[in-house]
Amino acid sequence: MKSAVEIAEERANRWGHQLYAGRARAILERAFIALRSSTWVPIATGFIEPVLYLLAFGYGMGELIGNVDSGRGTVDYAVFIAPGLLATSAMNGAIYDSTWNVFFKLNESKLYKGMLATPLGPLDVALGEITWALLRGLSYAIAFLAITAPLGLVPGISAILAIPAAVFIAFGFASFGMAITSYFKTYQQMGMINIVLLPMFLFSGSLYPISVYPDWLEFLIQLFPSWHGIELVRDLWFGYWDAGTLMHLGYFCVMIVSGLYFTTRRLRNLFMR
Amino acid sequence: MPEPLISARGLTKKYGDFTAVDTIDFDVDKGESFGLLGPNGAGKSTTMRIIAATSQRSSGTISILGRDPEEHGPQIRAHLGVVPQQDNLDGELTVSENLFIYGRYFGLSKKFIRNKIEELLDFAQLQDKRDAKVEALSGGMKRRLTIARALVSEPDILMLDEPTTGLDPQARHILWDRLFRLKETGVTLVITTHFMDEAEQLCDRLVVMDKGRIMAEGSPLELIKQYSTKEVLEVRFGSDRNKEVAPILREMCSRIEELPDRILMYVEDGEALLEAITAKKLHPTTSLVRRSSLEDVFLRLTGRSLIE
């Protein structure tokens, strides 16, 4: 059986071995163990929330609204908002784990400090935590699809692609969320995250197309990741591909890479300098 | 001569204008129990973090097992068990889960760790708490768990930053006993402390640090021999009279220290001096003859008490 030293020596000459020990899965393993004894309330809430929105808006308001132009054909209102809500629930899932939970482990329980006293590197911690956060996003997306499919809200088999899209979105939000959180020191700063998030979701086109806005506001909304996430899922939901779809994917690629970069850098500066 | 396990030359750490560690030199040999003694803010913890490859020096050199922590941080950390000043146990996990996952951070196999956990729970006397959450443990138990956790990877060097600070006397003695046992198995200990009794109990050799510098180095006995006398006579005359009597006492003894509440007199034979004082009809309200300790060494070196 290999000793801790032998395991560390195997990577001694690899590029980036100070940043990454190739063991992000150990962080995931920790998250699974912790999950066994954690409360299920916040997890269930994140899942139920978009379902409630779907019921209230899709079927309640939907009665008044009738059909809408999705930009990809005219559809029933509930069908229009379903992909938006799926994207939102994936984002929410990712954000929950990558902001408040990360803040706690960073500042209160000093968990990351302990992890980085082992041969693990900052990229192991960042990747592990972000992957965990995106798994939550993934599970919300799957659950949401499982509920909406029997309701007849899924237009075709291509909607299954909304699942990998949701993972992608969750990855982007989780890595960006963790990066921002790693720079925050106080609960007041953390409170700002909530102030930004709620309007971002309400106004990013999950409940109506943003073409209703004046041009300047439409442009502004298009800068936010939530709009890109909602549009990406909506494209795939309706089996619709164009240059815009690729642009949304590109947007999340940038988010993932920059989030990972800044999180790794920040963890290294906090605990290894 | 085998190469020392840890070797620092001109080691310096600056934070902006503040110099936390100021050009220090030291060596730690294999199997030795090495102490960094000094008051809070002396630079002990910073030195520890540089050794542990979790902080980078500003200048100077340091090698741990022949390697530079800046080049081989993960490889060096694989040799170390770190017990930080503040417990950072995983509050969401149980006692045995804490040990398990920490081993996984080192990449150890599940089978290896499961066997190791039994050994460590015995060592830390935590068998009956194995399924308890960390919050349910007392301070002493948490400390023992933190030490057990640091041992899961079978480290060559155990780094202990203020291991017994905040513990009650009984918990301290249990902990010292555990550390003694470790030492017997050949683990090298590096310990910081601001408790003299702890340094005397645990350290084969130590450096006295103050304001980022090393003031003296040696075994506890050598340091006491070099910087203090065999015995110390402590006399109290009440806070008003201390000042009045001090000049007379100074005549009687080559070295005295006036503290706010008492006067320390450094001599070879404390009883004889006390008799001489009594003969002069200077009746102290209380008196005590004791052996010199590292506290006296520190007072001599810095002119200040360790705990203020």
Coordinates of C-alpha atoms in Angstrom, one line a residue:
Chain A
M1 CA 0.0 0.0 0.0
K2 CA 1.4 3.4 -0.9
S3 CA 2.4 5.9 1.8
A4 CA 1.4 9.5 1.8
V5 CA 4.9 10.5 0.7
E6 CA 5.0 8.0 -2.2
I7 CA 1.7 9.3 -3.4
A8 CA 2.9 12.9 -3.3
E9 CA 6.2 12.0 -5.0
E10 CA 4.5 10.6 -8.0
R11 CA 3.4 14.0 -9.0
A12 CA 6.5 15.9 -8.0
N13 CA 7.7 16.7 -11.5
R14 CA 4.3 17.4 -13.0
W15 CA 3.5 20.9 -14.2
G16 CA 1.2 22.7 -11.7
H17 CA 1.8 20.1 -9.0
Q18 CA 1.8 22.8 -6.4
L19 CA -1.7 23.8 -7.4
Y20 CA -3.3 20.5 -8.1
A21 CA -2.7 17.1 -6.5
G22 CA -5.2 15.4 -8.8
R23 CA -7.5 14.7 -5.8
A24 CA -10.6 16.9 -6.2
R25 CA -12.6 13.8 -5.6
A26 CA -11.5 13.7 -2.0
I27 CA -13.3 17.0 -1.5
L28 CA -16.4 15.5 -3.2
E29 CA -16.1 12.5 -0.9
R30 CA -16.2 14.8 2.1
A31 CA -19.3 16.5 0.7
F32 CA -21.1 13.1 0.3
I33 CA -20.2 12.1 3.9
A34 CA -21.4 15.4 5.2
L35 CA -24.6 15.2 3.2
R36 CA -25.6 12.0 5.0
S37 CA -26.0 13.9 8.3
S38 CA -27.2 17.3 6.9
T39 CA -30.7 18.6 7.0
W40 CA -32.7 18.1 3.8
V41 CA -34.8 21.3 4.2
P42 CA -32.6 23.7 2.2
I43 CA -32.0 21.0 -0.5
A44 CA -35.8 20.4 -0.8
T45 CA -36.5 24.1 -0.9
G46 CA -34.2 24.7 -3.8
F47 CA -36.0 21.9 -5.7
I48 CA -39.6 22.9 -4.8
E49 CA -39.2 26.6 -5.6
P50 CA -39.2 26.4 -9.4
V51 CA -42.0 23.9 -9.2
L52 CA -44.1 26.4 -7.3
Y53 CA -43.2 29.2 -9.8
L54 CA -44.3 26.9 -12.6
L55 CA -47.6 26.2 -10.9
A56 CA -48.3 29.8 -9.9
F57 CA -47.2 31.4 -13.1
G58 CA -47.5 28.7 -15.7
Y59 CA -51.0 27.6 -14.7
G60 CA -52.3 30.5 -12.8
M61 CA -51.1 33.5 -14.8
G62 CA -50.9 31.3 -17.9
E63 CA -54.7 31.2 -18.0
L64 CA -54.8 34.9 -18.5
I65 CA -51.8 35.1 -20.9
G66 CA -52.5 32.2 -23.3
N67 CA -49.8 31.8 -25.9
V68 CA -46.5 33.6 -26.2
D69 CA -44.0 34.0 -28.9
S70 CA -40.9 32.3 -27.6
G71 CA -38.7 33.5 -30.5
R72 CA -38.7 29.8 -31.5
G73 CA -42.4 29.5 -32.3
T74 CA -45.6 30.4 -30.5
V75 CA -46.2 28.2 -27.4
D76 CA -48.4 27.8 -24.4
Y77 CA -47.2 30.1 -21.6
A78 CA -46.3 27.2 -19.2
V79 CA -44.2 25.6 -21.9
F80 CA -42.5 29.0 -22.4
I81 CA -41.4 29.4 -18.8
A82 CA -40.6 25.8 -18.0
P83 CA -37.0 25.9 -19.5
G84 CA -36.4 29.3 -17.9
L85 CA -37.3 27.8 -14.5
L86 CA -35.2 24.8 -15.1
A87 CA -32.2 27.0 -15.8
T88 CA -33.0 29.1 -12.8
S89 CA -33.2 26.1 -10.5
A90 CA -29.8 24.8 -11.8
M91 CA -28.3 28.2 -11.1
N92 CA -29.8 28.4 -7.6
G93 CA -28.6 25.0 -6.7
A94 CA -25.1 25.9 -7.8
I95 CA -25.1 29.3 -6.0
Y96 CA -26.3 27.9 -2.7
D97 CA -23.3 25.6 -2.3
S98 CA -20.8 27.9 -3.8
T99 CA -21.6 31.1 -1.8
W100 CA -22.9 30.6 1.8
N101 CA -21.5 27.2 2.3
V102 CA -18.1 28.2 0.9
F103 CA -18.1 31.4 3.1
F104 CA -18.7 29.3 6.2
K105 CA -15.9 26.8 5.3
L106 CA -13.6 29.7 4.5
N107 CA -14.2 32.0 7.4
E108 CA -15.9 30.1 10.2
S109 CA -14.9 26.5 10.3
K110 CA -11.5 27.1 8.6
L111 CA -12.0 23.9 6.7
Y112 CA -10.1 25.0 3.6
K113 CA -7.1 26.0 5.7
G114 CA -7.0 22.5 7.2
M115 CA -7.3 20.9 3.7
L116 CA -4.5 23.0 2.4
A117 CA -2.2 21.9 5.2
T118 CA -2.2 18.5 3.5
P119 CA -0.7 17.8 0.1
L120 CA -3.9 19.0 -1.5
G121 CA -3.6 22.1 -3.6
P122 CA -6.0 25.1 -4.0
L123 CA -7.2 23.8 -7.4
D124 CA -8.2 20.5 -5.8
V125 CA -10.3 22.4 -3.2
A126 CA -11.8 24.7 -5.9
L127 CA -12.6 21.9 -8.3
G128 CA -14.0 19.6 -5.6
E129 CA -16.3 22.3 -4.1
I130 CA -17.4 23.6 -7.5
T131 CA -18.2 20.1 -8.8
W132 CA -20.2 19.4 -5.7
A133 CA -22.2 22.7 -6.2
L134 CA -22.9 21.8 -9.9
L135 CA -24.1 18.3 -8.8
R136 CA -26.8 20.0 -6.9
G137 CA -27.6 22.0 -10.0
L138 CA -27.7 18.8 -12.0
S139 CA -30.0 17.1 -9.5
Y140 CA -32.4 20.0 -9.5
A141 CA -32.5 20.0 -13.3
I142 CA -33.2 16.3 -13.6
A143 CA -35.9 16.5 -10.9
F144 CA -37.5 19.4 -12.7
L145 CA -37.5 17.6 -16.1
A146 CA -39.0 14.6 -14.4
I147 CA -41.9 16.7 -13.2
T148 CA -42.5 18.7 -16.3
A149 CA -42.3 15.8 -18.8
P150 CA -45.5 14.1 -17.6
L151 CA -47.3 17.5 -17.5
G152 CA -46.8 17.7 -21.3
L153 CA -44.5 20.8 -21.0
V154 CA -41.6 19.1 -22.9
P155 CA -41.9 19.7 -26.6
G156 CA -39.5 16.9 -27.8
I157 CA -36.8 14.5 -27.0
S158 CA -34.1 17.1 -27.7
A159 CA -35.1 18.7 -24.4
I160 CA -32.9 16.1 -22.7
L161 CA -30.0 18.3 -23.9
A162 CA -31.2 20.8 -21.3
I163 CA -29.7 18.6 -18.7
P164 CA -26.0 18.9 -19.8
A165 CA -26.8 22.5 -20.5
A166 CA -28.0 22.9 -16.9
V167 CA -24.7 21.3 -15.7
F168 CA -22.7 23.7 -17.8
I169 CA -24.7 26.7 -16.4
A170 CA -24.3 25.4 -12.8
F171 CA -20.6 24.9 -13.4
G172 CA -20.3 28.5 -14.5
F173 CA -22.3 29.9 -11.6
A174 CA -20.6 27.7 -9.0
S175 CA -17.1 28.6 -10.1
F176 CA -17.9 32.3 -10.4
G177 CA -19.9 32.2 -7.1
M178 CA -17.0 30.6 -5.2
A179 CA -14.5 33.1 -6.7
I180 CA -16.6 36.1 -5.5
T181 CA -17.2 34.5 -2.1
S182 CA -13.5 33.9 -1.6
Y183 CA -12.9 37.7 -1.6
F184 CA -15.7 38.4 0.9
K185 CA -14.9 38.8 4.5
T186 CA -18.1 39.8 6.2
Y187 CA -21.8 38.8 6.3
Q188 CA -22.7 42.2 5.1
Q189 CA -20.8 41.6 1.9
M190 CA -22.4 38.2 1.5
G191 CA -25.8 39.9 1.9
M192 CA -25.0 41.8 -1.3
I193 CA -25.1 38.5 -3.2
N194 CA -28.7 38.0 -2.4
I195 CA -29.5 41.6 -3.4
V196 CA -28.1 41.0 -6.8
L197 CA -29.5 37.6 -7.4
L198 CA -33.2 38.0 -6.9
P199 CA -33.7 40.9 -9.5
M200 CA -31.2 39.1 -11.8
F201 CA -33.5 36.1 -11.9
L202 CA -36.8 38.0 -12.0
F203 CA -35.8 40.2 -14.9
S204 CA -33.7 37.9 -17.0
G205 CA -36.4 36.5 -19.2
S206 CA -37.5 33.3 -17.3
L207 CA -41.1 34.6 -17.1
Y208 CA -41.3 36.7 -20.2
P209 CA -39.2 37.4 -23.3
I210 CA -36.9 40.4 -22.7
S211 CA -37.9 41.9 -26.0
V212 CA -40.6 43.7 -24.0
Y213 CA -37.9 46.0 -22.6
P214 CA -36.6 49.1 -24.1
D215 CA -33.4 48.5 -26.1
W216 CA -31.0 49.8 -23.4
L217 CA -32.5 47.5 -20.8
E218 CA -32.5 44.6 -23.1
F219 CA -28.9 45.1 -23.8
L220 CA -28.1 45.4 -20.1
I221 CA -29.9 42.2 -19.2
Q222 CA -28.0 40.4 -22.0
L223 CA -24.8 41.1 -20.0
F224 CA -25.9 39.0 -17.1
P225 CA -25.2 35.2 -16.9
S226 CA -28.7 34.4 -15.9
W227 CA -30.1 35.5 -19.3
H228 CA -27.5 33.4 -21.1
G229 CA -28.4 30.4 -19.0
I230 CA -32.1 30.8 -19.5
E231 CA -31.7 31.3 -23.3
L232 CA -29.3 28.4 -23.6
V233 CA -31.7 26.0 -21.9
R234 CA -34.7 27.4 -23.8
D235 CA -32.8 26.9 -27.2
L236 CA -32.2 23.2 -26.4
W237 CA -35.6 22.7 -24.9
F238 CA -37.2 23.6 -28.2
G239 CA -34.5 21.8 -30.2
Y240 CA -33.3 25.1 -31.7
W241 CA -29.6 25.9 -32.5
D242 CA -28.0 29.0 -33.8
A243 CA -25.0 31.3 -33.3
G244 CA -26.7 32.6 -30.2
T245 CA -26.6 29.2 -28.6
L246 CA -22.9 29.0 -29.2
M247 CA -22.4 32.5 -27.8
H248 CA -24.3 31.4 -24.6
L249 CA -22.0 28.4 -24.3
G250 CA -19.0 30.6 -24.8
Y251 CA -20.2 32.9 -22.1
F252 CA -20.3 30.1 -19.6
C253 CA -16.9 28.8 -20.7
V254 CA -15.4 32.2 -19.8
M255 CA -17.3 32.1 -16.5
I256 CA -16.0 28.6 -15.6
V257 CA -12.4 29.3 -16.5
S258 CA -12.2 32.7 -14.9
G259 CA -14.0 31.5 -11.8
L260 CA -11.6 28.6 -11.4
Y261 CA -8.7 30.8 -12.0
F262 CA -9.6 33.4 -9.4
T263 CA -10.8 30.9 -6.8
T264 CA -7.5 29.0 -7.0
R265 CA -5.4 32.1 -6.9
R266 CA -7.4 33.5 -4.0
L267 CA -7.1 30.3 -1.9
R268 CA -3.4 30.2 -2.6
N269 CA -3.0 33.8 -1.5
L270 CA -5.1 33.3 1.6
F271 CA -3.6 30.1 2.9
M272 CA -0.2 29.5 1.2
R273 CA 1.5 32.9 1.0
Chain B
M1 CA 26.8 13.7 10.8
P2 CA 23.4 13.1 9.1
E3 CA 21.8 16.0 7.5
P4 CA 19.3 17.8 9.8
L5 CA 15.6 17.2 9.0
I6 CA 14.9 21.0 9.0
S7 CA 17.5 23.6 8.4
A8 CA 16.9 27.4 8.2
R9 CA 19.4 30.1 7.5
G10 CA 18.7 33.8 7.5
L11 CA 15.0 33.0 7.4
T12 CA 12.9 36.1 7.1
K13 CA 9.2 36.8 6.7
K14 CA 7.8 40.3 6.1
Y15 CA 4.3 41.5 5.9
G16 CA 4.6 44.9 4.3
D17 CA 6.7 46.9 6.7
F18 CA 6.3 44.5 9.6
T19 CA 9.0 41.8 10.0
A20 CA 7.4 38.8 11.6
V21 CA 10.5 36.6 11.4
D22 CA 13.9 38.3 11.3
T23 CA 16.9 36.4 9.9
I24 CA 16.7 33.4 12.1
D25 CA 18.9 30.2 11.8
F26 CA 18.1 26.9 13.3
D27 CA 18.3 23.1 12.7
V28 CA 16.1 20.3 13.8
D29 CA 17.5 16.8 13.9
K30 CA 15.6 13.6 13.2
G31 CA 13.8 12.2 16.3
E32 CA 14.3 15.4 18.2
S33 CA 11.7 17.4 20.0
F34 CA 12.3 21.0 19.1
G35 CA 10.6 23.9 20.7
L36 CA 10.0 27.5 19.7
L37 CA 9.4 29.4 22.9
G38 CA 8.3 33.0 23.1
P39 CA 5.4 35.4 23.8
N40 CA 2.5 36.0 21.5
G41 CA 3.6 37.8 18.4
A42 CA 7.2 36.5 18.6
G43 CA 7.0 34.9 15.1
K44 CA 6.7 31.3 16.3
S45 CA 3.5 30.6 14.3
T46 CA 4.8 32.3 11.2
T47 CA 8.0 30.1 11.4
M48 CA 5.8 27.0 11.8
R49 CA 3.8 28.0 8.7
I50 CA 6.9 28.4 6.6
I51 CA 8.1 24.9 7.7
A52 CA 4.7 23.5 7.0
A53 CA 4.9 24.9 3.4
T54 CA 1.8 27.0 3.9
S55 CA 3.6 30.3 3.9
Q56 CA 6.4 31.6 1.8
R57 CA 9.5 33.2 3.2
S58 CA 10.5 36.7 2.1
S59 CA 14.3 35.8 2.1
G60 CA 16.8 33.4 3.5
T61 CA 16.8 29.6 2.9
I62 CA 14.9 26.7 4.5
S63 CA 15.1 23.1 3.7
I64 CA 12.8 20.4 5.0
L65 CA 14.1 16.8 4.4
G66 CA 16.5 18.4 2.0
R67 CA 13.9 20.2 -0.1
D68 CA 12.7 23.7 -0.6
P69 CA 9.0 24.2 0.4
E70 CA 8.6 26.7 -2.4
E71 CA 9.4 24.0 -5.0
H72 CA 8.0 21.0 -3.3
G73 CA 5.2 22.1 -1.1
P74 CA 2.9 19.1 -1.6
Q75 CA 5.8 16.6 -1.2
I76 CA 6.9 18.3 2.1
R77 CA 3.4 18.5 3.4
A78 CA 3.1 14.7 2.8
H79 CA 5.8 14.2 5.5
L80 CA 4.1 16.5 8.0
G81 CA 1.3 16.2 10.5
V82 CA 0.0 19.7 11.4
V83 CA -1.8 20.6 14.6
P84 CA -2.9 24.2 14.3
Q85 CA -3.3 26.6 17.1
Q86 CA -7.1 26.7 16.5
D87 CA -8.8 23.4 16.0
N88 CA -10.2 23.2 12.5
L89 CA -11.9 19.9 12.8
D90 CA -14.8 19.2 10.4
G91 CA -17.8 20.1 12.4
E92 CA -20.2 18.4 9.9
L93 CA -18.5 15.0 10.4
T94 CA -18.1 12.6 13.3
V95 CA -14.9 11.7 15.0
S96 CA -14.1 8.7 12.9
E97 CA -15.2 10.5 9.7
N98 CA -12.8 13.3 10.5
L99 CA -9.9 10.8 10.6
F100 CA -11.1 9.1 7.5
I101 CA -11.5 12.1 5.2
Y102 CA -8.2 13.6 6.4
G103 CA -6.5 10.4 5.3
R104 CA -8.3 10.7 1.9
Y105 CA -6.9 14.2 1.5
F106 CA -3.4 12.6 1.5
G107 CA -4.7 10.1 -1.1
L108 CA -4.4 7.1 1.2
S109 CA -6.5 4.0 0.4
K110 CA -9.7 3.4 2.3
K111 CA -8.5 0.1 3.6
F112 CA -5.4 1.6 5.0
I113 CA -7.3 4.4 6.7
R114 CA -9.9 2.1 8.2
N115 CA -7.2 0.1 10.0
K116 CA -5.4 3.3 11.0
I117 CA -8.5 4.8 12.5
E118 CA -8.7 2.0 15.1
E119 CA -5.1 2.6 16.1
L120 CA -5.6 6.4 16.3
L121 CA -8.8 6.2 18.3
D122 CA -7.0 4.0 20.9
F123 CA -4.1 6.4 20.9
A124 CA -6.3 9.5 21.4
Q125 CA -8.5 7.6 23.9
L126 CA -11.6 8.4 21.8
Q127 CA -12.9 4.9 21.0
D128 CA -16.2 5.5 22.8
K129 CA -16.7 8.8 20.9
R130 CA -16.0 7.5 17.5
D131 CA -19.6 8.2 16.2
A132 CA -20.0 11.5 18.1
K133 CA -20.1 14.8 16.3
V134 CA -17.1 17.0 16.9
E135 CA -19.1 19.7 18.7
A136 CA -20.0 17.1 21.4
L137 CA -16.3 16.8 22.4
S138 CA -14.5 18.6 25.2
G139 CA -11.6 20.9 24.5
G140 CA -9.1 18.3 25.4
M141 CA -10.8 15.6 23.3
K142 CA -10.8 18.0 20.3
R143 CA -7.1 18.6 20.7
R144 CA -6.4 14.8 20.9
L145 CA -8.6 14.3 17.8
T146 CA -6.7 17.0 16.0
I147 CA -3.4 15.3 16.9
A148 CA -4.8 11.9 15.9
R149 CA -5.9 13.4 12.6
A150 CA -2.4 14.7 12.0
L151 CA -1.0 11.2 12.5
V152 CA -3.3 9.5 9.9
S153 CA -0.6 9.9 7.2
E154 CA 2.2 8.5 9.5
P155 CA 4.1 11.8 9.3
D156 CA 7.9 12.0 10.0
I157 CA 7.4 15.4 11.6
L158 CA 4.5 16.5 13.8
M159 CA 4.0 20.3 14.0
L160 CA 2.2 21.4 17.1
D161 CA 1.3 25.1 17.4
E162 CA 0.5 25.9 21.0
P163 CA -0.8 22.4 21.7
T164 CA -2.2 22.9 25.2
T165 CA -3.3 26.5 25.1
G166 CA -6.8 26.8 26.5
L167 CA -6.8 23.4 28.2
D168 CA -7.3 22.6 31.8
P169 CA -4.4 21.1 33.8
Q170 CA -5.7 17.6 33.6
A171 CA -6.3 17.7 29.9
R172 CA -2.7 19.2 29.4
H173 CA -1.2 16.3 31.3
I174 CA -3.0 13.7 29.2
L175 CA -1.9 15.5 26.1
W176 CA 1.7 15.6 27.2
D177 CA 1.6 11.9 28.0
R178 CA 0.4 11.2 24.4
L179 CA 3.1 13.4 22.9
F180 CA 5.8 11.6 25.0
R181 CA 4.6 8.3 23.6
L182 CA 4.8 9.7 20.1
K183 CA 8.3 10.9 20.7
E184 CA 9.3 7.4 21.8
T185 CA 8.2 6.1 18.4
G186 CA 10.7 8.3 16.7
V187 CA 8.4 11.1 15.4
T188 CA 10.1 14.4 15.3
L189 CA 8.2 17.1 17.1
V190 CA 8.2 20.8 16.4
I191 CA 6.3 22.6 19.1
T192 CA 5.6 26.3 19.7
T193 CA 4.5 27.3 23.2
H194 CA 4.5 30.3 25.5
F195 CA 4.3 28.0 28.5
M196 CA 7.7 27.4 30.2
D197 CA 6.6 24.2 31.9
E198 CA 5.5 22.8 28.6
A199 CA 8.8 23.6 27.0
E200 CA 10.6 22.0 29.9
Q201 CA 8.4 19.0 29.7
L202 CA 8.4 18.3 26.0
C203 CA 11.4 19.9 24.3
D204 CA 14.9 18.3 24.0
R205 CA 16.1 21.6 22.6
L206 CA 14.5 25.0 22.0
V207 CA 15.0 28.4 20.7
V208 CA 13.8 31.4 22.6
M209 CA 12.1 33.9 20.3
D210 CA 11.2 37.5 20.8
K211 CA 10.1 40.1 18.1
G212 CA 10.9 37.7 15.3
R213 CA 14.5 37.0 16.5
I214 CA 16.1 34.1 18.2
M215 CA 17.5 35.2 21.5
A216 CA 19.0 31.9 22.7
E217 CA 19.2 28.3 21.8
G218 CA 19.9 25.1 23.8
S219 CA 18.3 22.4 25.9
P220 CA 16.1 23.7 28.8
L221 CA 18.8 22.8 31.3
E222 CA 21.6 24.4 29.3
L223 CA 19.6 27.6 28.9
I224 CA 18.8 27.8 32.6
K225 CA 22.5 27.1 33.4
Q226 CA 23.7 29.7 30.9
Y227 CA 21.2 32.5 31.6
S228 CA 20.1 32.0 35.1
T229 CA 21.3 30.7 38.5
K230 CA 20.5 27.4 40.2
E231 CA 17.8 28.9 42.5
V232 CA 15.6 31.9 42.6
L233 CA 14.4 33.6 45.8
E234 CA 11.1 35.4 45.4
V235 CA 10.3 37.9 48.1
R236 CA 7.3 40.2 48.5
F237 CA 7.3 43.2 50.8
G238 CA 4.0 44.7 49.7
S239 CA 3.8 47.0 46.6
D240 CA 4.9 50.1 48.6
R241 CA 7.9 48.7 50.4
N242 CA 9.3 46.8 47.4
K243 CA 10.8 50.0 46.0
E244 CA 12.3 51.0 49.3
V245 CA 13.9 47.6 50.0
A246 CA 15.1 46.9 46.5
P247 CA 18.4 48.9 46.7
I248 CA 19.4 47.1 49.9
L249 CA 18.6 43.7 48.2
R250 CA 20.6 44.7 45.2
E251 CA 23.7 44.9 47.4
M252 CA 23.2 41.4 48.6
C253 CA 22.9 39.6 45.2
S254 CA 24.5 39.9 41.8
R255 CA 21.2 39.9 39.9
I256 CA 17.7 40.9 41.0
E257 CA 14.6 41.6 38.9
E258 CA 11.9 43.9 40.2
L259 CA 8.5 42.9 39.1
P260 CA 5.3 44.9 39.9
D261 CA 4.3 42.5 42.7
R262 CA 7.5 40.8 43.8
I263 CA 11.3 40.8 43.6
L264 CA 13.3 37.9 42.1
M265 CA 16.8 37.3 43.4
Y266 CA 19.1 35.0 41.4
V267 CA 21.4 32.9 43.6
E268 CA 23.0 29.5 44.0
D269 CA 21.6 29.1 47.5
G270 CA 18.2 30.7 48.1
E271 CA 17.7 29.6 51.7
A272 CA 21.1 31.1 52.7
L273 CA 20.1 34.4 51.1
L274 CA 16.7 34.4 52.8
E275 CA 18.4 33.9 56.1
A276 CA 20.7 36.9 55.4
I277 CA 17.7 39.0 54.5
T278 CA 15.9 38.1 57.7
A279 CA 19.1 38.8 59.7
K280 CA 18.9 42.4 58.4
K281 CA 15.4 42.5 59.8
L282 CA 13.8 43.1 56.4
H283 CA 10.9 40.8 57.0
P284 CA 9.3 40.0 53.7
T285 CA 5.5 39.3 53.9
T286 CA 6.0 36.2 51.8
S287 CA 9.1 34.3 50.4
L288 CA 9.7 31.4 48.1
V289 CA 12.8 29.5 47.1
R290 CA 12.5 27.7 43.8
R291 CA 14.5 26.2 41.0
S292 CA 15.2 28.5 38.0
S293 CA 12.9 28.0 35.1
L294 CA 12.8 29.1 31.5
E295 CA 10.6 32.0 32.6
D296 CA 13.7 33.3 34.3
V297 CA 15.8 32.8 31.1
F298 CA 13.2 34.7 29.1
L299 CA 13.1 37.5 31.7
R300 CA 16.9 37.7 31.5
L301 CA 17.0 37.7 27.8
T302 CA 14.3 40.2 27.1
G303 CA 13.7 42.1 30.3
R304 CA 10.0 41.0 30.1
S305 CA 7.8 38.3 31.4
L306 CA 6.5 35.7 28.9
I307 CA 2.9 36.1 29.7
E308 CA 1.9 39.7 30.2

